[in-house]
Short mmCIF file of C-alpha atoms in Angstrom, two decimals:
data_model
loop_
_atom_site.label_atom_id
_atom_site.label_comp_id
_atom_site.label_asym_id
_atom_site.label_seq_id
_atom_site.Cartn_x
_atom_site.Cartn_y
_atom_site.Cartn_z
CA MET A 188 92.82 164.14 63.14
CA ALA A 189 94.09 167.59 63.69
CA LEU A 190 91.71 168.82 60.72
CA TYR A 191 88.46 166.55 62.25
CA LEU A 192 89.43 168.70 65.79
CA LEU A 193 89.04 172.15 63.78
CA ILE A 194 85.62 171.35 62.43
CA PHE A 195 83.91 169.81 65.10
CA SER A 196 85.45 172.98 67.43
CA VAL A 197 84.30 174.96 64.99
CA ILE A 198 81.32 173.13 64.75
CA VAL A 199 80.09 173.39 68.38
CA ILE A 200 81.48 177.59 69.30
CA ILE A 201 78.84 178.35 65.56
CA CYS A 202 76.30 176.33 67.43
CA ILE A 203 76.83 178.01 71.04
CA PHE A 204 75.72 181.40 68.32
CA PHE A 205 73.23 179.73 67.18
CA ASN A 206 71.73 178.56 70.00
CA LYS A 207 71.57 183.15 71.39
CA PHE A 208 70.02 183.38 67.71
CA SER A 209 67.65 181.30 68.05
CA GLY A 210 66.51 182.67 71.48
CA LYS A 211 66.04 186.05 69.97
CA VAL A 212 63.61 184.44 66.92
CA GLY A 213 62.06 182.03 68.65
CA ILE A 214 63.30 179.87 66.24
CA PRO A 215 64.53 176.02 68.19
CA VAL A 216 68.59 175.74 68.05
CA LEU A 217 68.44 171.97 67.08
CA LEU A 218 66.99 172.76 63.57
CA PHE A 219 70.23 175.11 62.83
CA PHE A 220 72.19 171.58 63.95
CA LEU A 221 70.24 169.95 60.82
CA MET A 222 70.86 172.85 58.59
CA LEU A 223 74.32 172.58 59.12
CA GLY A 224 74.77 168.56 58.94
CA LEU A 225 73.11 168.49 55.82
CA LEU A 226 74.74 171.67 54.83
CA CYS A 227 78.81 169.90 55.20
CA GLY A 228 76.77 166.32 54.27
CA SER A 229 76.52 168.12 50.57
CA GLN A 230 79.71 167.84 49.62
CA TYR A 231 81.00 164.21 50.74
CA ASP A 232 78.27 162.12 48.79
CA GLU A 233 80.37 159.37 50.09
CA PHE A 234 78.71 159.82 53.13
CA ALA A 235 76.21 158.08 54.11
CA SER A 236 76.81 154.88 52.66
CA GLN A 237 80.53 154.24 54.22
CA SER A 238 79.61 155.95 58.16
CA GLY A 239 75.85 154.19 58.58
CA LEU A 240 77.39 152.43 61.78
CA VAL A 241 79.66 154.34 63.39
CA VAL A 242 77.08 157.17 63.07
CA ARG A 243 74.59 154.68 64.76
CA ASP A 244 76.96 153.63 67.34
CA ILE A 245 77.70 157.24 68.01
CA SER A 246 74.04 158.23 67.85
CA THR A 247 73.09 155.24 70.06
CA ILE A 248 75.61 157.06 72.41
CA ALA A 249 74.65 160.10 71.86
CA LEU A 250 70.60 158.54 72.89
CA ILE A 251 72.14 157.37 76.34
CA PHE A 252 72.66 160.80 77.86
CA ILE A 253 69.29 162.41 76.54
CA MET A 254 67.76 159.51 78.56
CA PHE A 255 69.99 160.09 81.15
CA TYR A 256 70.22 162.82 82.06
CA GLY A 257 66.01 163.29 81.35
CA GLY A 258 65.31 161.19 84.54
CA PHE A 259 68.24 163.16 86.17
CA GLY A 260 66.87 166.60 84.87
CA THR A 261 63.31 166.08 86.24
CA ARG A 262 61.94 167.08 89.39
CA TRP A 263 59.96 164.31 91.42
CA LYS A 264 57.69 166.62 94.32
CA SER A 265 56.89 167.73 90.81
CA ALA A 266 56.70 164.65 89.31
CA ARG A 267 54.66 162.84 91.75
CA PRO A 268 51.33 164.10 90.74
CA ILE A 269 50.81 163.30 87.74
CA VAL A 270 53.55 160.61 87.06
CA VAL A 271 50.87 157.84 86.58
CA GLU A 272 48.88 160.36 83.48
CA ALA A 273 52.80 160.62 82.30
CA GLY A 274 53.57 156.73 83.07
CA LEU A 275 50.50 155.99 80.23
CA LEU A 276 50.76 158.98 77.40
CA ALA A 277 54.44 157.47 77.65
CA THR A 278 53.61 153.80 76.89
CA ILE A 279 49.48 153.25 75.87
CA GLY A 280 50.31 156.78 73.85
CA VAL A 281 52.87 155.79 71.75
CA THR A 282 51.36 152.63 71.34
CA LEU A 283 48.20 154.54 69.70
CA THR A 284 50.21 157.08 68.07
CA ALA A 285 52.29 153.81 66.75
CA VAL A 286 48.93 152.17 65.50
CA PHE A 287 47.40 155.13 64.50
CA VAL A 288 50.40 156.52 62.37
CA GLY A 289 50.82 152.52 61.14
CA LEU A 290 46.96 152.41 59.90
CA PHE A 291 47.49 155.69 58.00
CA CYS A 292 50.21 154.52 56.43
CA HIS A 293 48.63 151.21 54.84
CA PHE A 294 44.89 152.69 53.73
CA ALA A 295 45.88 156.59 52.52
CA LEU A 296 49.77 155.99 51.49
CA ARG A 297 48.90 152.15 50.52
CA TRP A 298 52.67 151.02 51.86
CA ALA A 299 53.13 147.45 52.61
CA TRP A 300 51.78 146.20 56.06
CA LEU A 301 55.30 146.06 58.40
CA GLU A 302 56.30 149.10 56.67
CA SER A 303 53.20 151.24 58.12
CA PHE A 304 53.38 149.51 61.23
CA LEU A 305 57.49 150.83 61.16
CA MET A 306 57.19 153.38 60.25
CA GLY A 307 54.46 154.35 63.10
CA ALA A 308 56.87 153.00 65.42
CA VAL A 309 59.77 155.50 64.86
CA ILE A 310 57.88 158.47 65.02
CA SER A 311 56.32 157.70 68.01
CA SER A 312 57.54 159.61 71.24
CA THR A 313 57.66 162.70 71.40
CA ASP A 314 61.49 164.83 72.08
CA ALA A 315 62.59 165.67 75.68
CA ALA A 316 65.71 167.78 74.04
CA THR A 317 63.75 170.29 72.29
CA VAL A 318 60.36 170.05 74.93
CA PHE A 319 62.74 170.92 77.83
CA SER A 320 65.13 173.26 76.35
CA ILE A 321 61.61 175.66 75.06
CA LEU A 322 60.18 174.95 78.95
CA ARG A 323 63.77 176.30 80.85
CA SER A 324 65.24 179.13 78.22
CA ARG A 325 61.30 180.77 77.93
CA LYS A 326 60.61 179.80 81.26
CA LEU A 327 57.20 178.99 80.24
CA GLY A 328 54.66 178.50 83.54
CA LEU A 329 51.97 176.46 82.45
CA LYS A 330 48.49 175.82 84.37
CA ASN A 331 47.07 172.75 86.04
CA ASN A 332 50.18 170.14 86.13
CA SER A 333 51.14 170.59 82.10
CA ALA A 334 55.38 171.44 82.84
CA PRO A 335 56.29 168.41 84.59
CA LEU A 336 53.20 166.53 82.61
CA LEU A 337 54.65 167.51 79.43
CA GLU A 338 58.96 166.50 81.11
CA VAL A 339 57.52 163.48 82.10
CA GLU A 340 56.10 161.78 79.21
CA SER A 341 58.71 163.23 76.62
CA GLY A 342 61.39 162.11 78.45
CA SER A 343 60.25 158.31 79.13
CA ASN A 344 59.04 157.76 76.46
CA ASP A 345 61.62 156.54 74.08
CA PRO A 346 61.74 153.50 75.40
CA MET A 347 58.43 152.40 74.20
CA SER A 348 59.44 153.66 70.44
CA TYR A 349 62.09 151.81 71.13
CA MET A 350 60.77 148.54 72.17
CA LEU A 351 57.54 148.79 69.19
CA THR A 352 60.77 149.13 66.65
CA ALA A 353 62.69 147.04 67.38
CA VAL A 354 59.34 144.54 67.57
CA MET A 355 58.79 145.86 63.98
CA LEU A 356 62.70 144.95 62.94
CA SER A 357 62.08 141.40 64.42
CA LEU A 358 58.71 140.44 62.29
CA PHE A 359 61.26 141.62 59.10
CA GLU A 360 63.79 139.57 59.24
CA GLY A 361 61.41 136.48 59.77
CA GLY A 362 61.61 133.71 62.10
CA ILE A 363 59.95 135.29 65.06
CA THR A 364 56.71 133.14 66.68
CA ALA A 365 53.89 135.62 68.51
CA GLY A 366 55.45 134.14 72.13
CA GLY A 367 58.61 135.70 70.76
CA ILE A 368 57.56 138.72 71.29
CA VAL A 369 55.65 138.34 74.26
CA TRP A 370 58.36 136.94 75.55
CA GLN A 371 60.58 140.43 73.02
CA ILE A 372 58.90 143.00 75.06
CA PHE A 373 58.05 140.99 78.41
CA SER A 374 62.42 141.17 79.50
CA GLN A 375 62.49 144.46 77.22
CA ILE A 376 60.27 146.22 80.27
CA ILE A 377 61.34 143.64 83.12
CA PHE A 378 64.86 142.94 82.65
CA GLY A 379 65.35 146.69 81.53
CA ALA A 380 63.32 148.55 84.77
CA ALA A 381 64.60 145.90 87.16
CA GLY A 382 68.66 146.53 85.55
CA GLY A 383 67.58 149.83 86.19
CA LEU A 384 65.98 149.71 90.42
CA ILE A 385 68.93 147.75 90.76
CA ILE A 386 72.16 149.88 89.31
CA ALA A 387 69.98 153.39 90.52
CA THR A 388 70.93 151.30 94.15
CA GLY A 389 74.53 150.74 93.94
CA ALA A 390 75.29 154.05 92.36
CA VAL A 391 72.80 155.47 95.39
CA PHE A 392 75.37 153.79 97.37
CA LEU A 393 78.46 154.67 95.96
CA MET A 394 77.07 158.30 95.95
CA ARG A 395 76.96 159.14 99.25
CA ARG A 396 80.09 157.40 101.06
CA ILE A 397 82.49 158.19 98.92
CA ARG A 398 83.74 161.27 98.97
CA PHE A 399 86.69 162.72 95.43
CA GLN A 400 89.95 164.41 96.39
CA SER A 401 90.04 165.90 93.08
CA ASN A 402 86.98 167.68 91.14
CA GLY A 403 86.03 166.31 88.39
CA PHE A 404 86.03 162.23 89.56
CA ASP A 405 82.77 162.50 90.41
CA LEU A 406 81.21 163.04 86.92
CA LEU A 407 83.89 160.92 85.26
CA LEU A 408 81.83 158.55 88.26
CA PHE A 409 78.91 159.77 86.65
CA ILE A 410 79.28 159.23 83.24
CA ALA A 411 79.89 155.79 83.75
CA ILE A 412 76.76 155.09 85.90
CA ALA A 413 75.68 156.49 82.69
CA LEU A 414 76.91 154.05 79.99
CA VAL A 415 76.58 151.46 82.39
CA SER A 416 72.88 151.73 83.21
CA TYR A 417 72.33 150.87 79.58
CA ALA A 418 74.79 148.55 78.67
CA LEU A 419 73.80 145.84 81.48
CA PRO A 420 70.43 145.35 81.18
CA ASP A 421 71.04 145.43 77.32
CA LEU A 422 73.20 142.45 77.46
CA ALA A 423 70.58 141.03 80.06
CA GLY A 424 67.94 140.95 76.45
CA GLY A 425 66.26 144.39 78.26
CA ASN A 426 65.02 147.93 77.58
CA GLY A 427 68.69 149.91 78.03
CA TYR A 428 67.25 153.11 77.30
CA LEU A 429 64.09 152.75 80.86
CA SER A 430 67.16 151.52 82.75
CA ALA A 431 69.22 154.32 81.60
CA TYR A 432 65.81 157.37 82.56
CA ILE A 433 65.87 154.65 85.60
CA VAL A 434 68.64 155.18 87.10
CA GLY A 435 68.97 159.28 86.07
CA ILE A 436 65.39 159.91 88.12
CA VAL A 437 66.68 158.23 90.84
CA LEU A 438 70.34 159.79 90.99
CA GLY A 439 68.32 163.22 89.72
CA ASN A 440 66.71 163.39 93.20
CA THR A 441 69.22 161.70 95.06
CA GLU A 442 70.66 164.54 97.71
CA PHE A 443 74.24 164.06 97.98
CA PRO A 444 77.14 167.37 98.33
CA GLU A 445 77.64 167.30 93.93
CA ARG A 446 74.56 166.72 92.73
CA LYS A 447 73.92 170.13 91.54
CA PRO A 448 77.17 171.00 89.73
CA LEU A 449 76.17 167.70 88.29
CA ILE A 450 73.09 169.25 86.94
CA SER A 451 74.63 171.19 85.49
CA LEU A 452 77.75 168.92 83.51
CA PHE A 453 75.23 167.64 82.29
CA ASP A 454 73.38 169.60 80.88
CA ALA A 455 76.33 170.93 78.52
CA ILE A 456 77.44 167.51 78.01
CA THR A 457 73.68 166.71 76.63
CA SER A 458 73.20 169.97 74.48
CA LEU A 459 76.76 168.26 73.33
CA MET A 460 74.76 164.78 72.53
CA GLN A 461 71.90 166.75 71.18
CA ILE A 462 74.59 168.42 68.66
CA VAL A 463 76.49 165.11 67.15
CA ILE A 464 72.98 163.47 66.94
CA PHE A 465 71.22 165.78 64.71
CA PHE A 466 74.16 166.94 62.79
CA LEU A 467 75.12 163.45 62.09
CA LEU A 468 71.89 163.08 60.55
CA GLY A 469 71.57 166.16 58.67
CA MET A 470 75.45 164.39 57.47
CA LEU A 471 73.81 161.46 56.05
CA ALA A 472 70.32 162.54 54.04
CA ILE A 473 71.00 162.62 51.10
CA PRO A 474 68.82 166.05 49.49
CA SER A 475 68.00 164.29 46.05
CA SER A 476 66.70 162.00 48.77
CA LEU A 477 64.57 164.65 51.19
CA LEU A 478 62.97 166.15 47.97
CA HIS A 479 60.85 163.18 47.26
CA SER A 480 60.17 162.25 50.27
CA LEU A 481 59.09 165.86 51.73
CA LEU A 482 56.08 165.24 50.57
CA PRO A 483 54.70 162.17 52.22
CA ALA A 484 56.62 163.42 54.99
CA LEU A 485 54.30 166.95 55.79
CA ILE A 486 50.87 163.86 54.95
CA ILE A 487 52.23 161.55 57.72
CA PHE A 488 52.79 165.50 59.88
CA ALA A 489 49.62 166.62 59.16
CA PHE A 490 47.70 163.44 60.16
CA LEU A 491 50.25 163.55 63.92
CA THR A 492 49.40 166.35 64.65
CA ILE A 493 46.18 166.54 63.82
CA ALA A 494 45.11 163.23 64.37
CA ALA A 495 47.05 160.61 65.80
CA ARG A 496 48.49 162.66 68.86
CA PRO A 497 45.33 164.39 70.04
CA LEU A 498 43.81 160.55 69.19
CA ALA A 499 46.16 159.94 72.01
CA VAL A 500 46.10 162.00 73.92
CA CYS A 501 42.31 161.78 74.33
CA GLY A 502 42.41 159.05 74.90
CA VAL A 503 44.74 158.43 77.73
CA LEU A 504 43.89 161.36 80.11
CA VAL A 505 39.62 161.91 79.13
CA PRO A 506 38.93 158.86 81.88
CA PHE A 507 40.86 161.19 84.37
CA LYS A 508 38.04 163.99 83.65
CA LYS A 509 41.24 167.02 85.17
CA TYR A 510 41.63 167.48 82.53
CA PRO A 511 40.41 170.78 80.29
CA PHE A 512 39.82 170.28 76.79
CA GLN A 513 42.32 173.89 76.13
CA GLN A 514 44.80 171.80 77.84
CA LEU A 515 44.38 168.45 76.01
CA LYS A 516 44.98 170.75 73.01
CA LEU A 517 48.35 172.95 74.41
CA ILE A 518 49.04 168.83 75.54
CA SER A 519 48.63 167.22 71.81
CA PHE A 520 50.23 170.18 70.78
CA VAL A 521 53.42 169.44 71.90
CA GLY A 522 54.38 166.78 70.37
CA LEU A 523 57.85 166.82 69.25
CA ARG A 524 58.94 165.29 67.08
CA GLY A 525 63.47 163.87 67.60
CA ALA A 526 66.64 162.82 68.05
CA ALA A 527 65.49 159.46 69.87
CA SER A 528 63.23 159.54 66.13
CA ILE A 529 66.37 160.04 64.33
CA VAL A 530 68.72 157.24 66.55
CA PHE A 531 66.62 154.84 65.57
CA ALA A 532 65.11 155.63 62.16
CA ILE A 533 69.23 154.77 61.35
CA ASN A 534 69.03 151.42 63.09
CA ILE A 535 66.44 150.75 60.20
CA LEU A 536 68.56 152.74 58.35
CA THR A 537 71.82 150.10 59.06
CA SER A 538 69.74 147.85 59.91
CA GLY A 539 69.18 145.60 56.37
CA VAL A 540 66.15 145.58 56.31
CA GLU A 541 64.31 146.29 52.54
CA LEU A 542 61.72 148.91 52.80
CA GLN A 543 60.03 149.99 49.31
CA ASN A 544 59.83 153.31 51.54
CA ASP A 545 63.02 156.20 52.44
CA ILE A 546 62.04 155.96 55.94
CA PHE A 547 65.29 157.68 57.28
CA SER A 548 64.86 160.38 54.53
CA ILE A 549 61.05 160.68 55.30
CA VAL A 550 61.82 160.79 59.30
CA PHE A 551 64.30 163.63 58.52
CA CYS A 552 61.05 165.47 57.31
CA VAL A 553 58.86 165.12 59.32
CA VAL A 554 61.66 166.04 62.51
CA LEU A 555 62.82 168.66 60.74
CA ILE A 556 59.24 170.51 60.23
CA SER A 557 58.08 169.63 63.52
CA ILE A 558 60.92 171.23 65.34
CA ALA A 559 60.23 174.63 63.10
CA LEU A 560 56.74 174.64 62.85
CA GLN A 561 55.24 172.92 66.42
CA GLY A 562 59.45 174.40 68.32
CA SER A 563 58.83 177.86 67.78
CA LEU A 564 54.84 177.79 67.99
CA ILE A 565 54.71 176.25 71.04
CA PRO A 566 54.86 179.49 73.69
CA ALA A 567 51.45 180.79 71.01
CA VAL A 568 49.60 177.98 71.25
CA ALA A 569 50.26 177.94 74.93
CA LYS A 570 48.81 181.47 75.23
CA ALA A 571 46.15 180.72 72.52
CA THR A 572 44.82 177.95 74.72
CA GLY A 573 44.77 179.80 77.64
CA MET A 574 47.64 177.70 79.80
CA THR A 575 49.50 180.24 80.26
CA ASP A 576 50.16 181.20 83.94
CA ALA A 577 52.24 184.16 85.18
CA GLY A 578 52.45 182.06 88.43
CA GLU A 579 54.21 179.40 88.09
CA ASP A 580 57.43 178.95 87.88
CA ALA A 581 58.14 176.81 85.03
CA MET A 582 61.81 175.71 86.43
CA THR A 583 60.07 173.72 89.62
CA THR A 584 59.37 170.75 87.35
CA PHE A 585 63.71 170.63 86.34
CA SER A 586 65.81 169.34 89.51
CA ASP A 587 67.93 171.60 90.46
CA PHE A 588 65.29 174.01 92.19
CA SER A 589 65.91 175.06 94.45
CA GLU A 590 63.21 175.78 97.07
CA ASN A 591 64.78 178.13 99.34
CA ALA A 592 67.09 179.60 96.32
CA GLU A 593 65.86 183.71 97.55
CA MET A 594 67.31 182.96 101.21
CA SER A 595 70.76 181.49 102.92
CA PHE A 596 70.71 179.84 106.46
CA GLY A 597 73.60 180.41 108.88
CA ALA A 598 74.40 179.96 112.22
CA ILE A 599 76.02 182.15 114.66
CA ARG A 600 76.67 180.73 118.66
CA ILE A 601 76.26 183.53 121.61
CA ASP A 602 78.75 183.25 124.12
CA ASP A 603 78.98 185.13 127.77
CA THR A 604 80.77 188.03 125.58
CA SER A 605 78.72 188.29 122.58
CA SER A 606 76.25 190.99 122.31
CA TRP A 607 73.74 189.08 122.09
CA ASN A 608 73.92 187.28 125.54
CA ASN A 609 70.90 188.43 127.68
CA ARG A 610 69.06 190.39 125.01
CA GLN A 611 65.42 189.65 123.48
CA VAL A 612 65.09 189.51 120.07
CA LYS A 613 63.32 191.95 119.95
CA ASP A 614 65.86 194.31 121.46
CA LEU A 615 68.98 193.12 118.84
CA ASP A 616 69.20 195.54 115.79
CA LEU A 617 68.93 193.60 113.10
CA PRO A 618 68.81 194.83 109.59
CA LEU A 619 66.86 195.20 106.64
CA ASP A 620 65.78 190.95 105.11
CA CYS A 621 67.63 188.79 108.39
CA ILE A 622 64.97 187.04 110.52
CA ILE A 623 66.55 184.23 113.53
CA THR A 624 64.31 181.44 112.69
CA LEU A 625 65.68 179.22 115.66
CA VAL A 626 67.28 178.64 118.60
CA VAL A 627 69.35 175.64 119.15
CA ARG A 628 69.68 175.17 123.09
CA GLY A 629 71.35 172.07 124.09
CA GLU A 630 68.58 169.23 123.02
CA GLU A 631 65.71 171.98 122.79
CA ARG A 632 64.15 173.61 119.33
CA ILE A 633 62.60 177.08 120.33
CA VAL A 634 60.62 178.80 117.52
CA PRO A 635 61.35 182.66 118.39
CA GLU A 636 58.63 185.45 118.88
CA GLY A 637 59.93 188.61 120.13
CA ASN A 638 60.02 188.40 124.16
CA THR A 639 62.46 185.27 123.88
CA LEU A 640 65.36 185.56 125.71
CA LEU A 641 69.39 184.80 124.51
CA GLN A 642 71.16 183.36 126.75
CA SER A 643 75.04 182.02 126.17
CA GLY A 644 75.24 179.01 124.69
CA ASP A 645 72.21 179.61 122.02
CA GLU A 646 73.08 178.36 118.74
CA ILE A 647 71.15 180.99 116.54
CA VAL A 648 69.56 179.68 112.78
CA ILE A 649 69.28 183.40 110.69
CA CYS A 650 67.47 183.46 108.20
CA LEU A 651 68.76 186.16 105.55
CA ARG A 652 68.19 186.80 101.16
CA SER A 653 70.35 185.08 99.49
CA PHE A 654 72.98 187.30 97.31
CA ARG A 655 72.25 187.57 94.38
CA GLY A 656 75.15 190.00 92.91
CA LYS A 657 78.61 188.95 91.09
CA SER A 658 79.75 185.96 92.11
CA THR A 659 81.73 184.80 95.33
CA ASP A 660 83.04 181.71 94.28
CA ASN A 661 87.26 183.11 93.84
CA LEU A 662 87.45 180.61 97.18
CA ILE A 663 91.70 179.12 96.79
CA GLN A 664 92.53 176.43 99.51
CA HIS A 665 96.01 176.97 101.33
CA PRO A 666 97.26 174.15 103.84
CA LEU A 667 99.78 175.49 106.64
CA SER A 668 102.89 172.61 106.50
CA GLN A 669 104.53 171.99 109.61
CA HIS A 670 107.00 174.31 108.62
CA SER A 671 104.54 177.64 108.16
CA ARG A 672 105.44 181.20 109.44
CA TRP A 673 101.98 181.69 110.52
CA ALA A 674 101.08 178.27 112.52
CA GLY A 675 100.48 180.07 115.88
CA HIS A 676 99.69 182.81 114.85
CA LYS A 677 96.32 185.00 115.24
CA VAL A 678 94.39 185.59 112.38
CA SER A 679 94.44 189.20 112.89
CA GLU A 680 98.32 188.52 112.18
CA TYR A 681 97.98 186.70 108.59
CA PRO A 682 98.13 188.82 106.08
CA ARG A 683 95.80 190.25 103.21
CA LYS A 684 97.06 190.78 100.49
CA ASP A 685 94.97 191.36 97.39
CA GLY A 686 91.69 192.29 99.49
CA SER A 687 91.45 188.54 100.14
CA LEU A 688 89.72 187.58 103.27
CA LEU A 689 90.53 184.74 105.87
CA VAL A 690 86.62 182.91 105.75
CA MET A 691 86.72 179.34 106.40
CA ILE A 692 89.56 177.33 108.31
CA GLN A 693 89.73 172.91 108.23
CA ARG A 694 91.26 171.54 110.98
CA GLY A 695 90.60 167.82 110.87
CA ASN A 696 86.93 166.67 110.25
CA GLU A 697 85.88 170.75 111.76
CA LYS A 698 85.06 173.77 109.91
CA ILE A 699 85.64 176.46 112.11
CA ILE A 700 84.88 180.34 111.12
CA PRO A 701 86.83 182.64 112.42
CA ASN A 702 87.75 185.39 114.13
CA GLY A 703 90.85 187.60 114.21
CA ASN A 704 91.80 185.82 117.67
CA THR A 705 92.06 182.50 116.27
CA VAL A 706 95.07 180.65 116.29
CA LEU A 707 96.31 178.74 113.06
CA GLU A 708 98.22 175.46 114.05
CA GLU A 709 100.08 173.21 111.85
CA GLY A 710 97.77 170.54 109.43
CA ASP A 711 95.13 173.95 109.49
CA ILE A 712 94.03 174.62 105.85
CA ILE A 713 92.78 177.71 105.44
CA VAL A 714 90.00 179.23 102.70
CA LEU A 715 90.82 182.77 101.28
CA LEU A 716 88.14 184.87 99.24
CA LYS A 717 90.13 186.64 96.60
CA ARG A 718 88.59 189.74 95.93
CA ASP A 719 86.10 190.06 92.73
CA ALA A 720 88.94 191.27 89.71
CA ALA A 721 85.67 191.92 87.91
#
């Protein structure tokens, strides 16, 4: 066990260093995961034959988190204007891609009908992980809502590909009627969507009413919610991946105190899940089989990139008449194959279905080529098509974007002793990058002008530029027990060790911003800001 843990830890560390390297050379880091898994798997020839079912289950769990985060990281405000187009690309677009690839495999490669369309179903969806990574790391601003369109499409089209793959596997196994296929599709969509909405509603109710005493329990709750969002609809015959995506997008756009920190945590978890999936794919691959599958994979990839994906994109988006040809070319090119195709290919590998062609190895090669070629060229293609926009912030498509990130708001209450009492706003000696935005006087809200007279009892809301320097989150809490010798003393008497500053007092449900004359009481929780050692 210790040896396996050591190997896993070393692999994660190596992949993190690869991530820094890939940002410099422009090669997606997922390519390194594939190659590293292939290198390790070649040392253990029996791995692929003995570990298929375990790898399938691990990959399914990993894909659940990837789907959940695909929704959780999507900013609905940016997605709303293109949600119809993205939804059509994720459903009709995926179906058209699968059909085009299936027809090509049958007529050009002489594959059997069912096997051809099974191949089309497996590689019909695009990879959200790589698209998210490139948009974030390159801060790739795109014109005409291209970034949110690509993000929502790639994050939501895996359930359709999964459903098509499941239908094709059912046809292989036989004994299913046309009515059974219709019911399978209907139940996947309805139970998946309904389950996602119900679970999301319950999760929002919990998150808005539960306050955790210990950091970390909120993350555990979210991990449980992500797993439940897949498991319950799947047990009912629904599409668990669709449910996980819906739950993610609802929670990611619901305001609660722990939301933004959780985005960063789930970003890390999803990155780990990607490492797991791509590494395991490499472990399962057999080098000799890859060599035999390379030529058909190149042919299928070429058709997919040059014909199938562009035809599907144009078929969906041209009727909207608001997407220029250059944008259609970019959207068509950003059709990377990735994690979902891998998981579905592993499902085929472990299904026991007898195939004439090694679909798993072909998918491996297609994903490898797609990530290496398309992933590296996305910024260049965006520039060549004239779709880059330096004034567009790609980060606005993600739910951790804050529109007021460059500014902060604070409140000051004026009393009789305040130097601002009975003074006009224009006479105040305000520092640079600071402005009074609101005066709250009883029930009245006043947007101030230069001649607005401030009065005792006013609450002044000020706006200033956010701090962008070193971290200031080195806060510690210290409760004052009934035996504390500082209870009853003023804040000015409290010792300042190592340059610490007493910045807040939590007294019951009240939060007090102290001054030197504030008296400490038994039961207070004082919050100290300690000097940054750096």
